[in-house]
mmCIF file of C-alpha atoms in Angstrom:
data_model
loop_
_atom_site.group_PDB
_atom_site.id
_atom_site.type_symbol
_atom_site.label_atom_id
_atom_site.label_comp_id
_atom_site.label_asym_id
_atom_site.label_seq_id
_atom_site.Cartn_x
_atom_site.Cartn_y
_atom_site.Cartn_z
ATOM 1 C CA UNK T 577 -18.176 5.891 -14.251
ATOM 2 C CA UNK T 578 -18.342 2.536 -16.234
ATOM 3 C CA UNK T 579 -15.101 3.683 -18.276
ATOM 4 C CA UNK T 580 -13.132 4.057 -14.821
ATOM 5 C CA UNK T 581 -14.341 0.535 -14.313
ATOM 6 C CA UNK T 582 -13.234 -0.647 -17.201
ATOM 7 C CA UNK T 583 -9.180 0.741 -16.549
ATOM 8 C CA UNK T 584 -9.028 -0.317 -13.474
ATOM 9 C CA UNK T 585 -6.728 -3.680 -13.648
ATOM 10 C CA UNK T 586 -8.999 -6.924 -12.170
ATOM 11 C CA UNK T 587 -8.288 -7.179 -8.396
ATOM 12 C CA UNK T 588 -9.224 -10.661 -7.711
ATOM 13 C CA UNK T 589 -7.254 -13.279 -9.849
ATOM 14 C CA UNK T 590 -7.170 -17.231 -10.111
ATOM 15 C CA UNK T 591 -3.914 -17.034 -8.981
ATOM 16 C CA UNK T 592 -4.700 -14.628 -5.558
ATOM 17 C CA UNK T 593 -8.258 -17.150 -4.796
ATOM 18 C CA UNK T 594 -5.364 -19.936 -4.834
ATOM 19 C CA UNK T 595 -3.731 -17.779 -2.332
ATOM 20 C CA UNK T 596 -6.674 -17.442 -0.307
ATOM 21 C CA UNK T 597 -6.568 -21.145 0.411
ATOM 22 C CA UNK T 598 -3.070 -20.806 2.195
ATOM 23 C CA UNK T 599 -4.128 -17.346 4.061
ATOM 24 C CA UNK T 600 -7.218 -19.389 5.455
ATOM 25 C CA UNK T 601 -5.176 -22.476 6.081
ATOM 26 C CA UNK T 602 -2.228 -20.574 8.098
ATOM 27 C CA UNK T 603 -4.835 -18.507 9.912
ATOM 28 C CA UNK T 604 -6.328 -21.719 11.351
ATOM 29 C CA UNK T 605 -3.264 -23.240 12.106
ATOM 30 C CA UNK T 606 -1.750 -20.325 14.028
ATOM 31 C CA UNK T 607 -5.212 -19.204 15.854
ATOM 32 C CA UNK T 608 -6.879 -22.547 16.444
ATOM 33 C CA UNK T 609 -4.386 -23.684 19.377
ATOM 34 C CA UNK T 610 -3.128 -20.270 20.262
ATOM 35 C CA UNK T 611 -5.415 -20.357 23.840
ATOM 36 C CA UNK T 612 -5.121 -23.878 23.644
ATOM 37 C CA UNK T 613 -1.845 -24.682 24.587
ATOM 38 C CA UNK T 614 -1.674 -22.822 27.854
ATOM 39 C CA UNK T 615 -4.477 -24.279 28.692
ATOM 40 C CA UNK T 616 -3.041 -27.765 27.594
ATOM 41 C CA UNK T 617 0.207 -26.760 29.537
ATOM 42 C CA UNK T 618 -1.603 -25.814 32.611
ATOM 43 C CA UNK T 619 -3.942 -29.020 32.708
ATOM 44 C CA UNK T 620 -0.436 -30.743 32.768
ATOM 45 C CA UNK T 621 0.480 -29.103 35.765
ATOM 46 C CA UNK T 622 2.941 -26.215 34.724
ATOM 47 C CA UNK T 623 1.602 -22.947 35.593
ATOM 48 C CA UNK T 624 4.716 -21.437 34.321
ATOM 49 C CA UNK T 625 4.630 -23.358 31.096
ATOM 50 C CA UNK T 626 1.401 -21.628 30.283
ATOM 51 C CA UNK T 627 2.795 -18.223 29.792
ATOM 52 C CA UNK T 628 5.866 -19.898 28.400
ATOM 53 C CA UNK T 629 4.769 -21.409 25.739
ATOM 54 C CA UNK T 630 3.134 -18.256 24.331
ATOM 55 C CA UNK T 631 6.383 -16.353 24.996
ATOM 56 C CA UNK T 632 8.620 -19.231 23.242
ATOM 57 C CA UNK T 633 6.295 -18.665 20.381
ATOM 58 C CA UNK T 634 6.010 -14.990 19.396
ATOM 59 C CA UNK T 635 9.730 -15.045 20.533
ATOM 60 C CA UNK T 636 10.561 -17.770 17.571
ATOM 61 C CA UNK T 637 8.054 -15.921 15.268
ATOM 62 C CA UNK T 638 9.816 -12.617 15.538
ATOM 63 C CA UNK T 639 13.154 -14.221 15.195
ATOM 64 C CA UNK T 640 12.407 -16.306 11.924
ATOM 65 C CA UNK T 641 10.499 -13.386 10.515
ATOM 66 C CA UNK T 642 13.688 -11.751 9.914
ATOM 67 C CA UNK T 643 15.462 -14.199 8.370
ATOM 68 C CA UNK T 644 12.893 -15.546 6.492
ATOM 69 C CA UNK T 645 13.901 -13.625 3.457
ATOM 70 C CA UNK T 646 17.002 -15.174 3.186
ATOM 71 C CA UNK T 647 15.131 -18.584 3.043
ATOM 72 C CA UNK T 648 12.830 -17.235 0.263
ATOM 73 C CA UNK T 649 15.849 -15.582 -1.926
ATOM 74 C CA UNK T 650 17.486 -19.527 -1.626
ATOM 75 C CA UNK T 651 14.292 -21.331 -2.226
ATOM 76 C CA UNK T 652 11.725 -19.203 -3.986
ATOM 77 C CA UNK T 653 8.048 -18.550 -2.466
ATOM 78 C CA UNK T 654 6.459 -21.871 -3.356
ATOM 79 C CA UNK T 655 8.969 -23.766 -1.376
ATOM 80 C CA UNK T 656 9.249 -21.720 1.270
ATOM 81 C CA UNK T 657 5.476 -21.717 1.857
ATOM 82 C CA UNK T 658 5.508 -24.943 1.898
ATOM 83 C CA UNK T 659 7.840 -25.294 4.550
ATOM 84 C CA UNK T 660 6.059 -23.150 6.592
ATOM 85 C CA UNK T 661 2.946 -24.426 6.745
ATOM 86 C CA UNK T 662 4.124 -27.871 7.582
ATOM 87 C CA UNK T 663 6.310 -26.428 10.451
ATOM 88 C CA UNK T 664 3.082 -24.553 11.695
ATOM 89 C CA UNK T 665 0.829 -27.650 11.704
ATOM 90 C CA UNK T 666 2.833 -30.809 11.670
ATOM 91 C CA UNK T 667 4.285 -30.005 15.321
ATOM 92 C CA UNK T 668 1.116 -30.057 16.976
ATOM 93 C CA UNK T 669 0.256 -33.820 16.642
ATOM 94 C CA UNK T 670 3.278 -34.255 18.865
ATOM 95 C CA UNK T 671 0.912 -32.814 21.716
ATOM 96 C CA UNK T 672 -1.374 -35.652 21.302
ATOM 97 C CA UNK T 673 1.325 -37.733 22.465
ATOM 98 C CA UNK T 674 2.976 -35.897 25.358
ATOM 99 C CA UNK T 675 2.292 -32.934 28.009
ATOM 100 C CA UNK T 676 5.679 -32.524 28.852
ATOM 101 C CA UNK T 677 6.652 -28.893 29.442
ATOM 102 C CA UNK T 678 9.968 -29.296 27.393
ATOM 103 C CA UNK T 679 7.784 -30.886 24.507
ATOM 104 C CA UNK T 680 5.276 -28.075 24.875
ATOM 105 C CA UNK T 681 7.817 -25.323 24.461
ATOM 106 C CA UNK T 682 9.702 -27.142 21.978
ATOM 107 C CA UNK T 683 6.659 -27.328 20.002
ATOM 108 C CA UNK T 684 6.124 -23.617 20.412
ATOM 109 C CA UNK T 685 9.250 -22.573 19.023
ATOM 110 C CA UNK T 686 8.832 -24.798 15.848
ATOM 111 C CA UNK T 687 5.022 -23.252 15.477
ATOM 112 C CA UNK T 688 6.455 -20.156 15.544
ATOM 113 C CA UNK T 689 9.021 -20.410 12.941
ATOM 114 C CA UNK T 690 6.730 -21.929 10.659
ATOM 115 C CA UNK T 691 4.102 -19.090 11.034
ATOM 116 C CA UNK T 692 7.040 -16.558 10.391
ATOM 117 C CA UNK T 693 7.879 -18.503 7.253
ATOM 118 C CA UNK T 694 4.338 -18.711 6.408
ATOM 119 C CA UNK T 695 3.419 -14.689 6.941
ATOM 120 C CA UNK T 696 6.206 -13.770 5.527
ATOM 121 C CA UNK T 697 6.843 -15.540 2.199
ATOM 122 C CA UNK T 698 3.313 -15.666 1.820
ATOM 123 C CA UNK T 699 2.990 -11.880 2.244
ATOM 124 C CA UNK T 700 5.293 -11.064 -0.253
ATOM 125 C CA UNK T 701 4.060 -13.425 -3.122
ATOM 126 C CA UNK T 702 0.694 -11.800 -1.931
ATOM 127 C CA UNK T 703 1.909 -8.272 -2.693
ATOM 128 C CA UNK T 704 3.108 -9.680 -5.958
ATOM 129 C CA UNK T 705 -0.294 -10.719 -6.814
ATOM 130 C CA UNK T 706 -2.138 -7.658 -6.330
ATOM 131 C CA UNK T 707 -2.003 -4.716 -9.239
ATOM 132 C CA UNK T 708 -0.024 -1.426 -8.031
ATOM 133 C CA UNK T 709 -2.837 0.397 -8.494
ATOM 134 C CA UNK T 710 -5.234 -1.294 -6.154
ATOM 135 C CA UNK T 711 -3.088 -2.282 -3.774
ATOM 136 C CA UNK T 712 -4.262 -0.808 -0.638
ATOM 137 C CA UNK T 713 -8.181 -2.402 -1.761
ATOM 138 C CA UNK T 714 -6.033 -5.806 -2.669
ATOM 139 C CA UNK T 715 -4.579 -5.806 1.282
ATOM 140 C CA UNK T 716 -7.497 -5.013 2.729
ATOM 141 C CA UNK T 717 -9.258 -8.015 0.789
ATOM 142 C CA UNK T 718 -6.211 -10.094 1.911
ATOM 143 C CA UNK T 719 -6.666 -9.045 5.415
ATOM 144 C CA UNK T 720 -10.834 -9.879 5.433
ATOM 145 C CA UNK T 721 -9.807 -13.108 4.187
ATOM 146 C CA UNK T 722 -7.732 -14.115 7.007
ATOM 147 C CA UNK T 723 -9.200 -11.740 9.549
ATOM 148 C CA UNK T 724 -12.507 -13.583 9.828
ATOM 149 C CA UNK T 725 -11.012 -17.215 10.214
ATOM 150 C CA UNK T 726 -8.543 -15.676 12.791
ATOM 151 C CA UNK T 727 -11.761 -14.236 14.502
ATOM 152 C CA UNK T 728 -13.411 -17.872 14.777
ATOM 153 C CA UNK T 729 -10.987 -19.926 14.994
ATOM 154 C CA UNK T 730 -9.495 -18.469 18.639
ATOM 155 C CA UNK T 731 -12.793 -18.914 20.491
ATOM 156 C CA UNK T 732 -13.368 -22.155 18.411
ATOM 157 C CA UNK T 733 -10.326 -23.906 19.629
ATOM 158 C CA UNK T 734 -11.233 -22.751 23.129
ATOM 159 C CA UNK T 735 -14.589 -23.964 23.043
ATOM 160 C CA UNK T 736 -13.513 -27.171 21.072
ATOM 161 C CA UNK T 737 -11.029 -28.420 23.839
ATOM 162 C CA UNK T 738 -13.630 -27.962 26.562
ATOM 163 C CA UNK T 739 -16.071 -30.313 25.088
ATOM 164 C CA UNK T 740 -14.205 -32.576 23.049
ATOM 165 C CA UNK T 741 -10.676 -32.676 24.463
ATOM 166 C CA UNK T 742 -7.166 -31.543 23.293
ATOM 167 C CA UNK T 743 -6.512 -34.231 20.649
ATOM 168 C CA UNK T 744 -9.312 -33.044 18.377
ATOM 169 C CA UNK T 745 -7.577 -29.307 18.435
ATOM 170 C CA UNK T 746 -4.224 -30.308 17.474
ATOM 171 C CA UNK T 747 -5.420 -33.077 14.773
ATOM 172 C CA UNK T 748 -7.684 -30.159 12.989
ATOM 173 C CA UNK T 749 -4.683 -27.649 13.498
ATOM 174 C CA UNK T 750 -2.622 -30.381 11.370
ATOM 175 C CA UNK T 751 -5.070 -31.402 8.840
ATOM 176 C CA UNK T 752 -6.334 -27.536 7.999
ATOM 177 C CA UNK T 753 -2.275 -26.961 7.246
ATOM 178 C CA UNK T 754 -2.135 -29.544 5.379
ATOM 179 C CA UNK T 755 -4.811 -29.109 3.119
ATOM 180 C CA UNK T 756 -3.675 -25.481 2.913
ATOM 181 C CA UNK T 757 -0.293 -27.125 1.322
ATOM 182 C CA UNK T 758 -2.150 -28.796 -1.996
ATOM 183 C CA UNK T 759 -2.506 -25.214 -3.195
ATOM 184 C CA UNK T 760 0.753 -24.092 -3.193
ATOM 185 C CA UNK T 761 1.957 -25.985 -6.103
ATOM 186 C CA UNK T 762 -0.890 -23.406 -7.944
ATOM 187 C CA UNK T 763 0.927 -20.264 -7.095
ATOM 188 C CA UNK T 764 2.284 -18.685 -9.852
ATOM 189 C CA UNK T 765 6.661 -19.049 -10.213
ATOM 190 C CA UNK T 766 8.310 -15.737 -9.278
ATOM 191 C CA UNK T 767 11.783 -15.022 -9.936
ATOM 192 C CA UNK T 768 13.500 -14.095 -6.736
ATOM 193 C CA UNK T 769 16.364 -11.521 -6.600
ATOM 194 C CA UNK T 770 19.239 -11.063 -4.087
ATOM 195 C CA UNK T 771 17.244 -8.255 -2.848
ATOM 196 C CA UNK T 772 14.772 -10.133 -1.260
ATOM 197 C CA UNK T 773 17.347 -10.907 1.459
ATOM 198 C CA UNK T 774 17.565 -7.069 2.640
ATOM 199 C CA UNK T 775 16.075 -7.133 5.545
ATOM 200 C CA UNK T 776 18.912 -5.141 7.088
ATOM 201 C CA UNK T 777 19.126 -2.798 4.279
ATOM 202 C CA UNK T 778 15.083 -2.486 4.973
ATOM 203 C CA UNK T 779 15.790 -1.344 8.167
ATOM 204 C CA UNK T 780 18.039 1.178 7.147
ATOM 205 C CA UNK T 781 15.416 2.576 5.232
ATOM 206 C CA UNK T 782 13.526 5.513 6.796
ATOM 207 C CA UNK T 783 10.562 5.274 4.113
ATOM 208 C CA UNK T 784 10.125 1.686 5.373
ATOM 209 C CA UNK T 785 10.802 2.149 8.712
ATOM 210 C CA UNK T 786 8.811 5.280 9.570
ATOM 211 C CA UNK T 787 5.475 3.491 8.793
ATOM 212 C CA UNK T 788 6.594 0.062 10.521
ATOM 213 C CA UNK T 789 7.262 2.483 13.409
ATOM 214 C CA UNK T 790 4.076 3.916 13.079
ATOM 215 C CA UNK T 791 2.293 0.551 13.072
ATOM 216 C CA UNK T 792 4.543 -1.288 15.866
ATOM 217 C CA UNK T 793 3.281 1.975 18.173
ATOM 218 C CA UNK T 794 -0.275 1.025 17.468
ATOM 219 C CA UNK T 795 0.535 -2.578 18.217
ATOM 220 C CA UNK T 796 1.849 -1.866 21.122
ATOM 221 C CA UNK T 797 -1.489 -0.963 22.215
ATOM 222 C CA UNK T 798 -3.237 -3.761 21.259
ATOM 223 C CA UNK T 799 -1.032 -5.785 23.491
ATOM 224 C CA UNK T 800 -2.466 -3.487 26.296
ATOM 225 C CA UNK T 801 -5.820 -4.137 24.951
ATOM 226 C CA UNK T 802 -6.181 -7.963 24.534
ATOM 227 C CA UNK T 803 -3.965 -8.702 27.601
ATOM 228 C CA UNK T 804 -5.404 -6.484 30.520
ATOM 229 C CA UNK T 805 -8.990 -5.879 29.474
ATOM 230 C CA UNK T 806 -10.369 -8.988 30.717
ATOM 231 C CA UNK T 807 -8.801 -8.320 34.057
ATOM 232 C CA UNK T 808 -9.626 -4.269 33.794
ATOM 233 C CA UNK T 809 -13.277 -5.289 33.765
ATOM 234 C CA UNK T 810 -13.385 -8.154 36.125
ATOM 235 C CA UNK T 811 -15.561 -6.385 37.990
ATOM 236 C CA UNK T 812 -18.240 -5.662 35.218
ATOM 237 C CA UNK T 813 -20.541 -8.398 33.383
ATOM 238 C CA UNK T 814 -18.323 -10.827 31.593
ATOM 239 C CA UNK T 815 -20.273 -9.786 28.311
ATOM 240 C CA UNK T 816 -18.641 -6.591 28.980
ATOM 241 C CA UNK T 817 -15.034 -7.747 28.200
ATOM 242 C CA UNK T 818 -16.250 -10.179 25.556
ATOM 243 C CA UNK T 819 -18.239 -7.507 23.273
ATOM 244 C CA UNK T 820 -14.968 -5.378 23.513
ATOM 245 C CA UNK T 821 -12.555 -7.517 22.540
ATOM 246 C CA UNK T 822 -14.865 -8.519 19.440
ATOM 247 C CA UNK T 823 -15.568 -5.081 18.768
ATOM 248 C CA UNK T 824 -12.374 -4.252 17.884
ATOM 249 C CA UNK T 825 -11.048 -6.733 15.313
ATOM 250 C CA UNK T 826 -14.195 -6.871 13.703
ATOM 251 C CA UNK T 827 -13.616 -2.981 13.541
ATOM 252 C CA UNK T 828 -10.571 -3.215 12.397
ATOM 253 C CA UNK T 829 -11.227 -5.943 9.703
ATOM 254 C CA UNK T 830 -14.032 -3.531 8.328
ATOM 255 C CA UNK T 831 -12.076 -0.377 8.438
ATOM 256 C CA UNK T 832 -9.569 -2.001 6.455
ATOM 257 C CA UNK T 833 -11.276 -2.523 3.548
ATOM 258 C CA UNK T 834 -12.495 1.139 3.780
ATOM 259 C CA UNK T 835 -9.239 2.129 4.363
ATOM 260 C CA UNK T 836 -7.845 0.486 1.297
ATOM 261 C CA UNK T 837 -10.348 1.842 -1.170
ATOM 262 C CA UNK T 838 -9.810 5.543 -0.066
ATOM 263 C CA UNK T 839 -5.994 4.949 0.085
ATOM 264 C CA UNK T 840 -6.012 3.771 -3.476
ATOM 265 C CA UNK T 841 -7.659 7.076 -4.275
ATOM 266 C CA UNK T 842 -5.931 9.294 -1.969
ATOM 267 C CA UNK T 843 -2.420 7.638 -0.760
ATOM 268 C CA UNK T 844 -2.243 5.872 1.872
ATOM 269 C CA UNK T 845 -0.062 8.409 3.529
ATOM 270 C CA UNK T 846 -3.205 10.256 4.180
ATOM 271 C CA UNK T 847 -4.756 7.872 6.532
ATOM 272 C CA UNK T 848 -1.529 7.903 8.809
ATOM 273 C CA UNK T 849 -2.878 10.787 11.218
ATOM 274 C CA UNK T 850 -6.575 10.028 11.443
ATOM 275 C CA UNK T 851 -5.674 6.368 12.366
ATOM 276 C CA UNK T 852 -3.548 7.217 14.706
ATOM 277 C CA UNK T 853 -5.919 9.827 16.364
ATOM 278 C CA UNK T 854 -8.783 7.330 16.463
ATOM 279 C CA UNK T 855 -6.406 4.932 18.041
ATOM 280 C CA UNK T 856 -5.530 7.604 20.551
ATOM 281 C CA UNK T 857 -9.406 8.144 21.436
ATOM 282 C CA UNK T 858 -10.385 5.021 21.365
ATOM 283 C CA UNK T 859 -7.698 3.595 23.991
ATOM 284 C CA UNK T 860 -8.664 7.130 26.159
ATOM 285 C CA UNK T 861 -12.448 5.628 26.319
ATOM 286 C CA UNK T 862 -11.273 2.100 27.814
ATOM 287 C CA UNK T 863 -9.576 3.855 30.370
ATOM 288 C CA UNK T 864 -13.320 4.302 31.581
ATOM 289 C CA UNK T 865 -13.135 0.446 33.113
ATOM 290 C CA UNK T 866 -16.381 1.334 34.776
ATOM 291 C CA UNK T 867 -18.457 2.103 32.300
ATOM 292 C CA UNK T 868 -19.278 -0.696 29.787
ATOM 293 C CA UNK T 869 -20.427 2.051 26.840
ATOM 294 C CA UNK T 870 -16.820 3.507 26.982
ATOM 295 C CA UNK T 871 -15.470 0.140 27.150
ATOM 296 C CA UNK T 872 -17.305 -0.984 24.331
ATOM 297 C CA UNK T 873 -17.378 1.893 22.080
ATOM 298 C CA UNK T 874 -13.509 2.598 22.485
ATOM 299 C CA UNK T 875 -12.437 -0.615 21.417
ATOM 300 C CA UNK T 876 -14.699 -0.074 18.536
ATOM 301 C CA UNK T 877 -12.980 3.224 17.712
ATOM 302 C CA UNK T 878 -9.603 1.862 18.809
ATOM 303 C CA UNK T 879 -10.464 -0.969 15.919
ATOM 304 C CA UNK T 880 -11.162 1.319 13.432
ATOM 305 C CA UNK T 881 -8.097 3.546 13.665
ATOM 306 C CA UNK T 882 -5.866 0.304 14.193
ATOM 307 C CA UNK T 883 -7.312 -1.022 10.763
ATOM 308 C CA UNK T 884 -6.467 2.192 8.973
ATOM 309 C CA UNK T 885 -3.087 1.922 10.305
ATOM 310 C CA UNK T 886 -2.723 -1.812 9.094
ATOM 311 C CA UNK T 887 -3.665 -1.205 5.568
ATOM 312 C CA UNK T 888 -1.803 2.311 5.100
ATOM 313 C CA UNK T 889 1.218 1.248 6.834
ATOM 314 C CA UNK T 890 1.397 -1.591 4.683
ATOM 315 C CA UNK T 891 0.507 0.166 1.258
ATOM 316 C CA UNK T 892 2.774 2.542 2.099
ATOM 317 C CA UNK T 893 5.685 0.067 2.493
ATOM 318 C CA UNK T 894 5.591 -2.098 -0.595
ATOM 319 C CA UNK T 895 4.897 0.951 -2.710
ATOM 320 C CA UNK T 896 8.137 2.587 -1.279
ATOM 321 C CA UNK T 897 10.583 -0.957 -1.209
ATOM 322 C CA UNK T 898 12.538 -1.562 -4.065
ATOM 323 C CA UNK T 899 11.856 -4.344 -6.877
ATOM 324 C CA UNK T 900 12.437 -7.635 -5.353
ATOM 325 C CA UNK T 901 12.031 -6.189 -1.580
ATOM 326 C CA UNK T 902 8.529 -7.645 -1.336
ATOM 327 C CA UNK T 903 10.134 -10.464 1.424
ATOM 328 C CA UNK T 904 11.995 -7.950 3.354
ATOM 329 C CA UNK T 905 8.650 -5.420 3.642
ATOM 330 C CA UNK T 906 6.678 -8.308 4.678
ATOM 331 C CA UNK T 907 9.367 -9.356 7.714
ATOM 332 C CA UNK T 908 9.974 -6.006 8.792
ATOM 333 C CA UNK T 909 5.807 -5.323 8.788
ATOM 334 C CA UNK T 910 5.095 -8.443 10.743
ATOM 335 C CA UNK T 911 7.578 -8.248 13.241
ATOM 336 C CA UNK T 912 6.713 -4.372 14.107
ATOM 337 C CA UNK T 913 3.097 -5.966 14.785
ATOM 338 C CA UNK T 914 4.546 -8.718 17.158
ATOM 339 C CA UNK T 915 7.337 -6.357 18.683
ATOM 340 C CA UNK T 916 4.712 -3.706 19.105
ATOM 341 C CA UNK T 917 2.389 -6.204 21.038
ATOM 342 C CA UNK T 918 4.946 -7.672 22.949
ATOM 343 C CA UNK T 919 6.333 -4.276 24.485
ATOM 344 C CA UNK T 920 2.938 -3.364 25.157
ATOM 345 C CA UNK T 921 1.715 -5.934 27.000
ATOM 346 C CA UNK T 922 5.593 -6.027 28.731
ATOM 347 C CA UNK T 923 5.346 -2.347 29.385
ATOM 348 C CA UNK T 924 1.443 -2.233 31.145
ATOM 349 C CA UNK T 925 2.513 -5.073 33.133
ATOM 350 C CA UNK T 926 4.896 -3.077 34.767
ATOM 351 C CA UNK T 927 2.823 -0.469 34.994
ATOM 352 C CA UNK T 928 -0.091 -1.458 36.459
ATOM 353 C CA UNK T 929 0.905 -2.620 39.726
ATOM 354 C CA UNK T 930 1.604 1.326 41.088
ATOM 355 C CA UNK T 931 -0.888 3.155 38.262
ATOM 356 C CA UNK T 932 -3.690 0.681 37.683
ATOM 357 C CA UNK T 933 -5.756 -0.133 35.271
ATOM 358 C CA UNK T 934 -7.564 3.171 34.043
ATOM 359 C CA UNK T 935 -4.249 5.141 34.176
ATOM 360 C CA UNK T 936 -2.435 2.303 32.089
ATOM 361 C CA UNK T 937 -4.809 2.505 29.257
ATOM 362 C CA UNK T 938 -4.988 6.517 29.733
ATOM 363 C CA UNK T 939 -1.104 6.291 29.360
ATOM 364 C CA UNK T 940 -1.043 3.602 26.682
ATOM 365 C CA UNK T 941 -3.547 6.503 24.684
ATOM 366 C CA UNK T 942 -1.399 9.455 25.515
ATOM 367 C CA UNK T 943 1.975 6.931 23.877
ATOM 368 C CA UNK T 944 0.331 7.136 20.435
ATOM 369 C CA UNK T 945 0.486 11.056 20.040
ATOM 370 C CA UNK T 946 3.772 11.503 19.296
ATOM 371 C CA UNK T 947 3.775 9.162 16.510
ATOM 372 C CA UNK T 948 1.268 11.894 14.830
ATOM 373 C CA UNK T 949 5.025 14.078 14.492
ATOM 374 C CA UNK T 950 6.295 11.540 12.445
ATOM 375 C CA UNK T 951 3.003 10.719 10.024
ATOM 376 C CA UNK T 952 3.265 14.484 9.580
ATOM 377 C CA UNK T 953 7.139 13.938 7.682
ATOM 378 C CA UNK T 954 7.064 13.528 3.952
#
């Protein structure tokens, strides 16, 4: 056992520790004002603006994710990451001076572009900093480093806005991203090849699109969960929905770590079918919206499956990508996440009226199952 440990490459390097700073900064910069901006728009007198701000943010994020590899190819990882952090954080200061709807939407669009650049460029350089033999474990560690501040920043932003006002939230968002900017020069220089702008080529490559499709299916279920669970459990005590929404990301974060270790030893493809099955079982449990134990337990089981799929699909795509294709993989994987969530929320919104909440959650579970056929393909 000691010989095995000595032969395994070091997981956490100085460069990866430096990268953790910008991961935390971008997570805070995105999630701290995520629920605050819609509240800010609503208190400014625009009910429509609350939803419009979030939609603008997500659409801008997806669009920018697909073109960021070209930016990386032109300016390199470090400059692209720096630009992303600046665009993510600095525009929020504008909201301390204006609550006009057009300004709020414009700020959301710029922030979405910044976040896309930060996660795609940052994700690509992160993949280069993790030893290939420990990629699953390394990606899991990165997921934990980014997941914990995300988990804390989202409710913290709402709490701070309620107690101290909106301006402090927007100022802290800017400060957090600018402080993270100081770590960027500490990242190593990497040669960026022409393949870094190969998103279209990646979208034509089945060995990349199949894992991305599996992940998008599970992300669609997340969109259903986070959007409609609080409404479905409105007749239950408030702690039911809150506990379920905490159980899901907490379980996903823990599962990513174990999935990474298992994937490094047995191959990440081995985790695809179990991840999909657990996701489907979890969503089926949530369909029993009148039973708190089923809702919370289902959210936990779903989180385990989703976390396993997060790690396995990302590790598979990086392993299968050609040399220099890290930015394309990062772009496609993140776009699958965002588009999947948006599609799930939109589709469920159309079904809930005629079908009701329990049937909609049950259908979300059923929709996951056909992806098992895709997971079994070599």
